[in-house]
Short mmCIF file of C-alpha atoms and ligand atoms in Angstrom, two decimals:
data_model
loop_
_atom_site.label_atom_id
_atom_site.label_comp_id
_atom_site.label_asym_id
_atom_site.label_seq_id
_atom_site.Cartn_x
_atom_site.Cartn_y
_atom_site.Cartn_z
CA MET A 1 -24.50 -6.76 0.53
CA ASP A 2 -25.84 -4.04 -1.90
CA LYS A 3 -28.40 -5.08 -4.63
CA ILE A 4 -29.56 -3.05 -7.52
CA VAL A 5 -32.68 -2.81 -8.63
CA ILE A 6 -33.99 -2.10 -12.48
CA ASN A 7 -37.62 -1.83 -13.78
CA GLY A 8 -36.55 -2.51 -17.62
CA GLY A 9 -38.38 -1.16 -21.03
CA GLY A 10 -37.13 2.18 -21.15
CA ARG A 11 -35.09 3.73 -23.92
CA LEU A 12 -31.97 5.33 -23.15
CA GLU A 13 -31.50 8.84 -24.63
CA GLY A 14 -28.76 11.72 -23.62
CA GLU A 15 -25.12 11.98 -22.79
CA ILE A 16 -22.98 9.84 -20.39
CA ARG A 17 -19.32 10.44 -19.66
CA VAL A 18 -17.02 7.90 -19.75
CA PHE A 19 -14.57 7.71 -16.60
CA GLY A 20 -11.12 6.65 -16.32
CA ALA A 21 -10.03 3.29 -17.00
CA LYS A 22 -9.82 0.76 -14.26
CA ASN A 23 -6.99 -1.54 -16.33
CA ALA A 24 -5.13 1.66 -16.98
CA ALA A 25 -5.15 3.07 -13.86
CA LEU A 26 -4.05 -0.30 -12.05
CA PRO A 27 -0.68 -0.94 -13.82
CA ILE A 28 0.21 2.73 -13.53
CA LEU A 29 -0.35 2.63 -9.93
CA CYS A 30 2.30 0.36 -9.53
CA ALA A 31 4.71 2.05 -11.95
CA SER A 32 4.54 4.69 -8.94
CA LEU A 33 6.92 2.25 -7.41
CA LEU A 34 9.56 2.61 -9.63
CA THR A 35 10.73 6.22 -9.13
CA ASP A 36 12.33 8.20 -6.76
CA THR A 37 9.81 11.35 -6.33
CA PRO A 38 5.75 11.18 -6.26
CA THR A 39 3.67 10.65 -8.87
CA THR A 40 0.34 12.30 -9.34
CA LEU A 41 -2.43 10.37 -11.15
CA ARG A 42 -5.93 12.10 -12.62
CA HIS A 43 -9.03 11.01 -13.75
CA VAL A 44 -9.04 8.18 -11.33
CA PRO A 45 -11.85 5.93 -11.37
CA GLN A 46 -13.50 5.31 -7.97
CA LEU A 47 -13.48 1.70 -8.18
CA SER A 48 -12.99 -0.76 -5.46
CA ASP A 49 -9.84 -2.56 -7.28
CA VAL A 50 -8.36 1.19 -7.49
CA LYS A 51 -9.12 1.36 -3.51
CA THR A 52 -7.33 -1.86 -3.05
CA MET A 53 -4.56 -1.36 -4.94
CA GLY A 54 -4.03 2.09 -2.75
CA LYS A 55 -4.01 -0.38 0.18
CA LEU A 56 -1.51 -2.37 -1.04
CA LEU A 57 0.80 0.73 -1.82
CA ARG A 58 0.08 2.02 1.58
CA GLU A 59 1.10 -1.30 2.95
CA LEU A 60 4.03 -1.20 0.63
CA GLY A 61 5.23 1.66 2.55
CA CYS A 62 3.81 4.35 0.10
CA GLN A 63 1.84 7.69 0.96
CA VAL A 64 -1.28 7.74 -0.91
CA GLU A 65 -3.54 10.98 -0.55
CA GLY A 66 -6.70 11.70 -2.83
CA GLU A 67 -9.30 10.15 -4.88
CA ARG A 68 -10.29 11.39 -8.24
CA ALA A 69 -6.27 12.82 -8.29
CA VAL A 70 -3.85 10.35 -6.19
CA THR A 71 -0.59 11.43 -5.20
CA ILE A 72 1.66 8.69 -4.74
CA ASP A 73 5.11 9.39 -2.84
CA PRO A 74 7.10 6.10 -3.06
CA ARG A 75 9.70 7.41 -0.74
CA GLY A 76 9.03 5.18 2.21
CA VAL A 77 8.88 1.83 0.48
CA ALA A 78 12.81 1.08 0.83
CA GLN A 79 12.13 0.55 4.65
CA GLY A 80 9.06 -1.50 3.99
CA SER A 81 8.20 -5.19 3.85
CA LEU A 82 8.44 -5.35 -0.03
CA MET A 83 5.53 -8.22 0.38
CA ALA A 84 2.01 -8.31 -1.23
CA PRO A 85 -0.14 -9.81 1.36
CA TYR A 86 -2.39 -12.96 0.52
CA GLU A 87 -5.38 -10.93 1.55
CA LEU A 88 -5.16 -8.15 -0.90
CA VAL A 89 -3.97 -10.37 -3.78
CA LYS A 90 -6.76 -12.53 -3.06
CA THR A 91 -8.89 -9.91 -3.62
CA MET A 92 -7.51 -8.20 -6.61
CA ARG A 93 -5.29 -10.71 -8.79
CA ALA A 94 -3.61 -7.20 -10.34
CA SER A 95 -1.77 -6.57 -7.24
CA VAL A 96 0.92 -8.91 -8.66
CA THR A 97 1.84 -6.06 -11.06
CA VAL A 98 3.87 -4.55 -7.85
CA MET A 99 6.60 -7.70 -8.35
CA GLY A 100 8.12 -6.14 -11.14
CA PRO A 101 8.46 -2.71 -10.00
CA LEU A 102 9.69 -3.84 -6.22
CA LEU A 103 12.23 -6.30 -7.84
CA ALA A 104 13.53 -3.54 -10.22
CA ARG A 105 13.82 -0.68 -8.05
CA TYR A 106 14.41 -2.56 -4.45
CA GLY A 107 15.97 -5.73 -5.54
CA LYS A 108 13.41 -8.31 -4.00
CA ALA A 109 9.60 -8.71 -3.64
CA GLU A 110 7.57 -11.25 -2.19
CA ILE A 111 4.10 -11.78 -3.46
CA SER A 112 1.39 -14.09 -2.27
CA LEU A 113 0.62 -16.40 -5.50
CA PRO A 114 -3.00 -15.31 -6.38
CA GLY A 115 -4.73 -18.59 -6.71
CA GLY A 116 -7.62 -18.79 -9.24
CA CYS A 117 -10.35 -16.70 -9.61
CA ALA A 118 -14.63 -16.99 -10.79
CA ILE A 119 -13.17 -16.69 -14.29
CA GLY A 120 -10.34 -19.24 -14.54
CA ALA A 121 -6.73 -20.65 -13.38
CA ARG A 122 -4.82 -17.45 -14.09
CA PRO A 123 -1.37 -18.82 -13.18
CA ILE A 124 1.61 -16.17 -13.62
CA ASP A 125 4.08 -18.36 -14.99
CA GLN A 126 4.79 -15.81 -17.92
CA HIS A 127 4.93 -13.28 -15.43
CA LEU A 128 7.97 -15.29 -13.53
CA ARG A 129 9.74 -16.75 -16.33
CA GLY A 130 9.78 -13.03 -17.82
CA LEU A 131 11.64 -11.62 -15.00
CA GLU A 132 13.99 -15.08 -14.31
CA ALA A 133 15.12 -14.30 -17.98
CA LEU A 134 16.00 -10.56 -16.47
CA GLY A 135 17.79 -12.27 -13.83
CA ALA A 136 15.73 -12.51 -10.94
CA GLU A 137 16.56 -15.37 -8.63
CA ILE A 138 12.76 -16.97 -7.81
CA GLU A 139 11.95 -19.28 -4.84
CA MET A 140 8.47 -20.14 -3.99
CA HIS A 141 7.71 -21.04 -0.06
CA HIS A 142 4.29 -21.28 1.63
CA GLY A 143 2.35 -20.02 -1.06
CA TYR A 144 4.35 -17.45 -1.69
CA VAL A 145 6.71 -16.30 -4.68
CA GLU A 146 9.93 -14.53 -3.87
CA LEU A 147 12.12 -12.93 -6.23
CA ARG A 148 15.39 -11.18 -5.42
CA ALA A 149 17.95 -9.60 -7.77
CA LYS A 150 20.85 -7.25 -7.30
CA ARG A 151 20.81 -5.62 -10.45
CA LEU A 152 18.48 -6.91 -13.38
CA ARG A 153 20.17 -7.28 -16.63
CA GLY A 154 18.70 -6.76 -20.05
CA ALA A 155 17.63 -10.07 -22.27
CA ARG A 156 15.72 -10.92 -24.76
CA PHE A 157 12.07 -12.97 -23.86
CA VAL A 158 9.68 -14.28 -26.15
CA PHE A 159 6.36 -14.56 -24.42
CA ASP A 160 4.64 -18.52 -24.51
CA LEU A 161 1.09 -16.86 -24.84
CA VAL A 162 -0.09 -13.02 -25.09
CA THR A 163 -0.38 -11.62 -21.26
CA VAL A 164 -1.53 -8.13 -20.61
CA GLY A 165 -0.10 -8.49 -16.78
CA GLY A 166 2.77 -10.67 -17.85
CA THR A 167 3.72 -7.98 -20.23
CA GLN A 168 3.40 -5.00 -17.91
CA ASN A 169 5.48 -6.53 -15.13
CA VAL A 170 8.30 -7.28 -17.16
CA MET A 171 8.36 -4.24 -19.16
CA MET A 172 8.18 -2.10 -15.67
CA ALA A 173 11.04 -4.27 -14.63
CA ALA A 174 13.33 -3.71 -17.68
CA THR A 175 12.92 -0.09 -17.20
CA LEU A 176 15.81 -0.22 -14.42
CA ALA A 177 17.71 -3.16 -15.73
CA ARG A 178 21.05 -3.23 -17.07
CA GLY A 179 21.11 -2.71 -20.63
CA THR A 180 18.48 -3.12 -23.57
CA THR A 181 15.60 -5.67 -23.41
CA ARG A 182 13.80 -7.06 -25.90
CA LEU A 183 10.22 -8.68 -25.60
CA GLU A 184 8.33 -10.56 -27.87
CA ASN A 185 5.01 -11.89 -28.45
CA VAL A 186 3.72 -9.03 -26.09
CA ALA A 187 0.27 -8.03 -25.73
CA ARG A 188 -0.59 -4.67 -27.85
CA GLU A 189 -3.47 -3.82 -25.38
CA PRO A 190 -4.17 0.22 -24.91
CA GLU A 191 -3.59 -0.17 -21.11
CA VAL A 192 -0.06 -1.39 -22.23
CA GLN A 193 0.54 1.37 -24.52
CA ASP A 194 -0.40 3.58 -21.73
CA LEU A 195 1.71 2.37 -19.32
CA ALA A 196 4.51 2.63 -21.75
CA VAL A 197 3.57 6.33 -22.39
CA VAL A 198 3.86 6.45 -18.46
CA LEU A 199 7.07 4.54 -17.94
CA ASN A 200 8.90 7.32 -21.06
CA LYS A 201 7.36 10.44 -19.43
CA MET A 202 9.33 9.13 -16.27
CA GLY A 203 12.39 8.87 -17.97
CA ALA A 204 12.24 5.18 -19.28
CA ARG A 205 13.19 4.66 -22.86
CA ILE A 206 10.59 2.20 -24.57
CA ARG A 207 9.99 1.66 -28.03
CA GLY A 208 7.35 -0.56 -29.80
CA ALA A 209 4.68 -0.71 -27.30
CA GLY A 210 1.20 -1.57 -29.03
CA THR A 211 2.99 -3.72 -31.48
CA SER A 212 4.05 -7.36 -30.55
CA VAL A 213 7.62 -6.52 -30.09
CA ILE A 214 8.95 -3.79 -27.12
CA GLU A 215 12.24 -2.93 -26.75
CA ILE A 216 13.45 -1.27 -23.31
CA GLU A 217 16.76 0.44 -22.88
CA GLY A 218 17.46 0.13 -19.05
CA VAL A 219 18.05 3.29 -17.02
CA ASP A 220 19.09 4.13 -13.60
CA ASN A 221 16.25 5.87 -12.27
CA LEU A 222 12.79 7.22 -12.76
CA THR A 223 11.19 10.26 -11.55
CA GLY A 224 7.57 10.89 -10.49
CA ILE A 225 5.29 12.43 -13.24
CA ASP A 226 1.44 13.63 -13.34
CA HIS A 227 -0.46 12.05 -15.93
CA ALA A 228 -4.41 11.69 -16.81
CA ILE A 229 -5.59 7.83 -17.00
CA LEU A 230 -7.41 7.55 -19.90
CA PRO A 231 -11.03 6.64 -20.40
CA ASP A 232 -12.44 3.56 -20.29
CA ARG A 233 -12.88 1.64 -23.48
CA ILE A 234 -14.61 -1.48 -21.81
CA GLU A 235 -17.16 0.97 -19.91
CA ALA A 236 -17.75 2.95 -23.02
CA GLY A 237 -18.51 -0.53 -24.72
CA THR A 238 -20.79 -1.60 -22.21
CA PHE A 239 -23.11 1.98 -22.29
CA ALA A 240 -22.84 1.18 -26.36
CA VAL A 241 -24.49 -1.77 -25.51
CA ALA A 242 -27.08 -0.20 -23.10
CA ALA A 243 -27.61 2.26 -26.07
CA ALA A 244 -28.16 -0.28 -28.53
CA ILE A 245 -30.18 -3.21 -27.10
CA THR A 246 -32.87 -0.42 -25.78
CA LYS A 247 -33.20 1.38 -29.07
CA GLY A 248 -31.38 4.54 -27.63
CA ASP A 249 -29.58 7.23 -28.72
CA VAL A 250 -26.73 7.74 -26.36
CA LEU A 251 -23.31 10.27 -26.56
CA LEU A 252 -21.07 8.57 -24.82
CA ARG A 253 -18.55 11.45 -24.07
CA ASP A 254 -14.72 11.01 -23.94
CA ALA A 255 -15.23 7.51 -25.32
CA PRO A 256 -11.88 6.43 -26.93
CA VAL A 257 -13.10 5.13 -29.71
CA ASP A 258 -9.67 4.56 -31.42
CA HIS A 259 -9.33 1.84 -28.89
CA MET A 260 -12.77 0.55 -29.65
CA HIS A 261 -12.29 -0.45 -33.33
CA ALA A 262 -13.47 -4.25 -32.57
CA VAL A 263 -16.46 -3.48 -30.74
CA ILE A 264 -17.51 -0.72 -33.13
CA SER A 265 -17.47 -2.73 -36.14
CA LYS A 266 -19.39 -5.70 -34.19
CA LEU A 267 -22.18 -3.38 -33.07
CA GLU A 268 -22.49 -1.79 -36.83
CA GLU A 269 -22.47 -5.63 -38.19
CA ALA A 270 -25.61 -6.29 -35.88
CA GLY A 271 -27.20 -2.99 -37.46
CA VAL A 272 -26.14 -0.18 -34.61
CA ARG A 273 -25.28 3.25 -35.57
CA CYS A 274 -22.05 4.73 -34.00
CA LEU A 275 -21.16 8.16 -35.45
CA VAL A 276 -17.54 9.31 -34.02
CA GLY A 277 -17.89 13.01 -33.29
CA PRO A 278 -15.31 15.58 -31.41
CA HIS A 279 -16.64 14.54 -28.11
CA GLY A 280 -17.07 11.00 -28.05
CA LEU A 281 -19.18 8.43 -29.63
CA ARG A 282 -22.84 8.55 -30.34
CA VAL A 283 -24.96 5.10 -30.52
CA ILE A 284 -28.12 4.72 -32.10
CA GLY A 285 -30.21 1.65 -31.58
CA PRO A 286 -31.96 0.09 -34.55
CA GLU A 287 -35.68 -0.98 -34.27
CA VAL A 288 -34.41 -4.89 -35.14
CA LEU A 289 -30.78 -5.89 -34.23
CA GLN A 290 -29.11 -8.78 -35.94
CA PRO A 291 -27.49 -11.57 -35.25
CA ILE A 292 -23.57 -11.42 -34.88
CA ASP A 293 -20.53 -13.96 -34.50
CA VAL A 294 -18.08 -13.03 -31.70
CA VAL A 295 -14.54 -14.50 -31.02
CA THR A 296 -12.54 -13.13 -28.36
CA ARG A 297 -8.88 -12.57 -29.12
CA PRO A 298 -5.98 -10.24 -27.77
CA HIS A 299 -6.11 -6.40 -28.89
CA PRO A 300 -6.38 -5.46 -31.35
CA GLY A 301 -9.08 -8.00 -31.70
CA PHE A 302 -12.74 -8.30 -29.91
CA PRO A 303 -11.63 -7.89 -26.08
CA THR A 304 -12.80 -10.51 -23.88
CA ASP A 305 -14.12 -8.27 -21.14
CA MET A 306 -16.81 -7.34 -23.64
CA GLN A 307 -17.85 -10.86 -24.51
CA ALA A 308 -20.61 -10.96 -21.82
CA GLN A 309 -21.89 -7.91 -22.80
CA MET A 310 -22.05 -8.36 -26.18
CA MET A 311 -23.74 -11.80 -25.23
CA VAL A 312 -26.78 -9.87 -24.34
CA LEU A 313 -27.07 -7.76 -27.55
CA ALA A 314 -26.94 -11.01 -29.35
CA THR A 315 -30.07 -12.37 -27.13
CA MET A 316 -31.84 -9.31 -28.38
CA ALA A 317 -30.76 -10.10 -31.92
CA ASP A 318 -33.38 -11.37 -34.47
CA GLY A 319 -31.65 -14.98 -35.51
CA GLN A 320 -28.91 -16.97 -34.37
CA SER A 321 -25.33 -15.59 -33.11
CA MET A 322 -22.33 -17.14 -31.54
CA VAL A 323 -20.02 -16.39 -29.01
CA THR A 324 -16.66 -17.88 -28.61
CA GLU A 325 -14.18 -17.29 -25.78
CA THR A 326 -10.61 -17.73 -26.31
CA ILE A 327 -9.16 -16.11 -23.83
CA PHE A 328 -10.63 -17.76 -20.40
CA GLU A 329 -11.38 -21.19 -19.56
CA ASN A 330 -14.48 -19.97 -17.80
CA ARG A 331 -15.82 -16.80 -18.44
CA PHE A 332 -19.55 -17.88 -19.20
CA MET A 333 -20.91 -17.61 -15.89
CA HIS A 334 -23.39 -15.12 -16.88
CA VAL A 335 -25.05 -17.41 -18.88
CA PRO A 336 -27.26 -19.67 -16.33
CA GLU A 337 -28.33 -16.19 -14.67
CA LEU A 338 -29.00 -14.69 -18.30
CA CYS A 339 -31.39 -17.69 -18.81
CA ARG A 340 -33.13 -17.28 -15.97
CA LEU A 341 -34.15 -14.00 -16.82
CA GLY A 342 -35.48 -15.85 -20.55
CA ALA A 343 -32.52 -16.18 -22.59
CA ASN A 344 -31.50 -18.73 -25.10
CA ILE A 345 -28.25 -19.54 -25.04
CA GLN A 346 -26.33 -23.31 -25.44
CA VAL A 347 -23.03 -23.45 -24.22
CA ASN A 348 -20.89 -26.01 -25.88
CA GLY A 349 -16.95 -25.84 -24.50
CA ASN A 350 -15.88 -22.40 -25.17
CA ALA A 351 -18.65 -21.73 -27.91
CA ALA A 352 -22.56 -20.30 -26.96
CA VAL A 353 -25.14 -20.33 -29.74
CA ILE A 354 -27.88 -17.74 -28.96
CA ARG A 355 -31.27 -17.61 -30.58
CA GLY A 356 -33.02 -14.32 -30.43
CA PRO A 357 -34.73 -12.05 -29.90
CA THR A 358 -35.41 -12.55 -26.24
CA ASP A 359 -38.77 -11.60 -24.14
CA TYR A 360 -36.64 -11.08 -21.06
CA SER A 361 -38.88 -11.06 -17.72
CA GLY A 362 -37.31 -9.73 -14.54
CA THR A 363 -36.58 -11.79 -11.68
CA THR A 364 -33.49 -12.07 -8.86
CA VAL A 365 -30.14 -12.78 -10.30
CA MET A 366 -26.80 -13.52 -8.74
CA ALA A 367 -23.56 -11.48 -10.07
CA THR A 368 -20.35 -13.89 -10.42
CA ASP A 369 -17.83 -11.93 -11.45
CA LEU A 370 -17.35 -8.28 -12.61
CA ARG A 371 -18.26 -8.37 -16.50
CA ALA A 372 -20.73 -10.99 -15.82
CA SER A 373 -22.81 -8.60 -13.33
CA ALA A 374 -22.47 -6.06 -16.35
CA SER A 375 -24.26 -8.25 -18.57
CA LEU A 376 -27.22 -8.68 -16.19
CA VAL A 377 -27.90 -5.30 -15.50
CA LEU A 378 -27.98 -4.90 -19.31
CA ALA A 379 -30.69 -7.70 -19.50
CA GLY A 380 -32.54 -5.88 -16.37
CA LEU A 381 -32.78 -2.69 -18.75
CA VAL A 382 -35.01 -4.72 -21.10
CA ALA A 383 -36.53 -7.26 -19.36
CA LYS A 384 -40.48 -6.63 -18.33
CA GLY A 385 -40.93 -6.08 -14.72
CA THR A 386 -38.22 -5.93 -11.75
CA THR A 387 -34.84 -7.54 -12.22
CA GLU A 388 -32.82 -7.74 -8.83
CA VAL A 389 -28.88 -8.23 -9.10
CA ARG A 390 -27.36 -9.39 -6.34
CA ARG A 391 -23.70 -9.14 -4.87
CA VAL A 392 -23.14 -5.92 -6.56
CA TYR A 393 -19.84 -5.73 -5.06
CA HIS A 394 -18.71 -7.78 -8.15
CA LEU A 395 -19.76 -4.80 -10.27
CA ASP A 396 -18.47 -2.00 -8.21
CA ARG A 397 -14.98 -3.56 -8.68
CA GLY A 398 -15.14 -2.02 -12.48
CA TYR A 399 -18.04 0.70 -12.60
CA GLU A 400 -18.28 3.56 -10.79
CA THR A 401 -21.87 4.17 -9.50
CA ILE A 402 -23.14 2.91 -12.77
CA GLU A 403 -27.44 2.96 -11.36
CA LYS A 404 -26.22 6.65 -10.93
CA ARG A 405 -24.73 7.33 -13.76
CA LEU A 406 -27.64 5.52 -16.06
CA ARG A 407 -30.54 6.90 -14.58
CA PRO A 408 -30.21 10.32 -16.21
CA LEU A 409 -30.28 8.44 -19.53
CA GLY A 410 -34.05 7.00 -18.73
CA ALA A 411 -33.34 3.77 -17.04
CA ASN A 412 -35.01 3.11 -13.98
CA ILE A 413 -32.56 1.67 -11.76
CA GLU A 414 -31.40 1.60 -8.05
CA ARG A 415 -29.10 0.33 -5.59
CA ILE A 416 -30.79 -0.97 -2.10
CA HIS A 417 -27.96 -0.77 0.46
CA GLY A 418 -27.05 -3.87 2.99
CA ALA A 419 -29.69 -6.23 1.12
CA SER A 420 -29.46 -9.82 2.19
CA SER A 421 -27.04 -11.74 -0.25
C1 EPZ B 1 -6.09 -8.57 -17.89
O1 EPZ B 1 -5.88 -9.31 -17.10
C2 EPZ B 1 -7.03 -7.44 -17.36
N1 EPZ B 1 -7.05 -7.17 -16.06
C3 EPZ B 1 -8.23 -8.51 -17.72
O2 EPZ B 1 -9.83 -7.53 -17.17
C4 EPZ B 1 -8.63 -8.72 -19.04
O3 EPZ B 1 -9.57 -9.82 -19.12
C5 EPZ B 1 -7.34 -9.54 -19.69
O4 EPZ B 1 -6.06 -9.01 -19.29
C6 EPZ B 1 -7.18 -10.03 -21.11
O5 EPZ B 1 -7.37 -8.86 -21.59
C7 EPZ B 1 -6.14 -5.89 -15.90
O6 EPZ B 1 -5.95 -5.55 -16.70
C8 EPZ B 1 -6.14 -5.64 -14.24
P1 EPZ B 1 -3.86 -11.96 -18.96
P2 EPZ B 1 -4.47 -10.12 -16.87
O7 EPZ B 1 -2.91 -12.05 -18.18
O8 EPZ B 1 -3.47 -9.49 -17.11
C9 EPZ B 1 -3.37 -16.47 -18.92
C10 EPZ B 1 -11.68 -6.93 -16.10
O9 EPZ B 1 -12.56 -7.56 -16.37
N2 EPZ B 1 -1.81 -16.30 -18.46
O10 EPZ B 1 -3.80 -11.48 -20.18
O11 EPZ B 1 -4.31 -11.26 -15.72
C11 EPZ B 1 -4.48 -16.31 -18.24
O12 EPZ B 1 -4.63 -17.51 -17.59
C12 EPZ B 1 -10.78 -7.65 -15.96
O13 EPZ B 1 -11.08 -5.93 -16.18
C13 EPZ B 1 -1.36 -17.58 -18.21
O14 EPZ B 1 -1.35 -18.78 -18.55
O15 EPZ B 1 -4.90 -11.47 -18.28
C14 EPZ B 1 -5.19 -16.16 -19.41
O16 EPZ B 1 -6.06 -17.27 -19.77
C15 EPZ B 1 -10.72 -9.51 -15.96
N3 EPZ B 1 0.09 -17.22 -17.74
C16 EPZ B 1 -4.64 -15.28 -20.55
O17 EPZ B 1 -3.16 -15.75 -20.23
C17 EPZ B 1 0.71 -15.84 -17.17
O18 EPZ B 1 1.58 -15.61 -16.59
C18 EPZ B 1 -4.73 -13.87 -20.58
O19 EPZ B 1 -4.41 -13.58 -19.20
C19 EPZ B 1 -0.38 -15.16 -17.57
C20 EPZ B 1 -1.62 -15.03 -18.20
#
């Protein structure tokens, strides 16, 4: 397993390009199962999760070619197994988002139940309730869920809670249902909006994406399209925190500023200067960071995927901050590792009290999940001495060659391949 070694202390200065969004690319790759003709996606991030999704699409019978520009030809799926096997679903939970497309286009889907993951139980009950409302017959056996429907029919469905994946799965299924579907209490994330843009380019008739009600008028078939994946607001937010805590001055080229208001306003509250320009977002870190209170919420609230990174900023602020996680039940696993680096963080249920500033000193730490590993890299950038982040396969799920991209900004950071775990 690789590890990343950082010698902290330098200011970050310069320009870094924001790559395509993992959480936009994954559902759009699933949407390519809905069409009768090939789809081409550009600006696809080179991430292990995207590679896993490509593997799943191939197992389902698709031809998948290319890396940065990916072409998916779904015409072999009809003869395929229509199954998402446990081995793939357990490595990447987003695999369950093939369920809606397979059911809608082929009338059947057999998906391994994802099981829990590091940050929480993450059930799929809302996905299943929504598909059942559209007429799916559902059976569970041996850890798999089997769905069947001759033709889905439009329905009105209200989600019990806001779920990004659930919204995407049911919205995709409804595009080929007979009649109109009205989904309420849906997720409003930019990646849900971008998926609706893609589906409408394919010939779907979707209105309201980005609001809490989405209406879908079913059509008989969809055709493949060419689409550029939107830049990653969470990667951009992560780099913004890196600039902020190192008193740096960094231009985040192509940062999707319109999708980052909650993060930008929290950075500004901490005293960070965020300058929106024609090429992206320029972030300038202050001499002294102010403490902040963060509560994660569904979009447009503060994103849970930025919680661990913003906690590192809070550890560097002069005073007491609080971070409350309301989306996932176990998303504080970065806290013990940050404390080993010298942070003062007390967790009480879903709230963490942080006292700063922190005089971080480098040591060996262990990545536990994707965004936790990003927070450990951030802390390493400001720690005295050497920080070794192990099990960086977690990091590689959501950040493409982060060490190569931070180095030109002045970070003293390198990857050691095949290190001991
Ligand atoms: C998406 O996961 C993202 N992943 C996550 O990003 C992100 O943290 C999450 O949305 C919330 O914004 C992708 O887009 C691939 P949810 P998803 O369904 O869709 C509960 C990252 O770091 N829930 O919105 O799986 C669930 O347990 C990843 O990039 C149910 O109870 O998240 C959670 O507590 C991590 N029943 C909450 O809802 C359901 O049927 C939100 O989950 C579905 C969800």
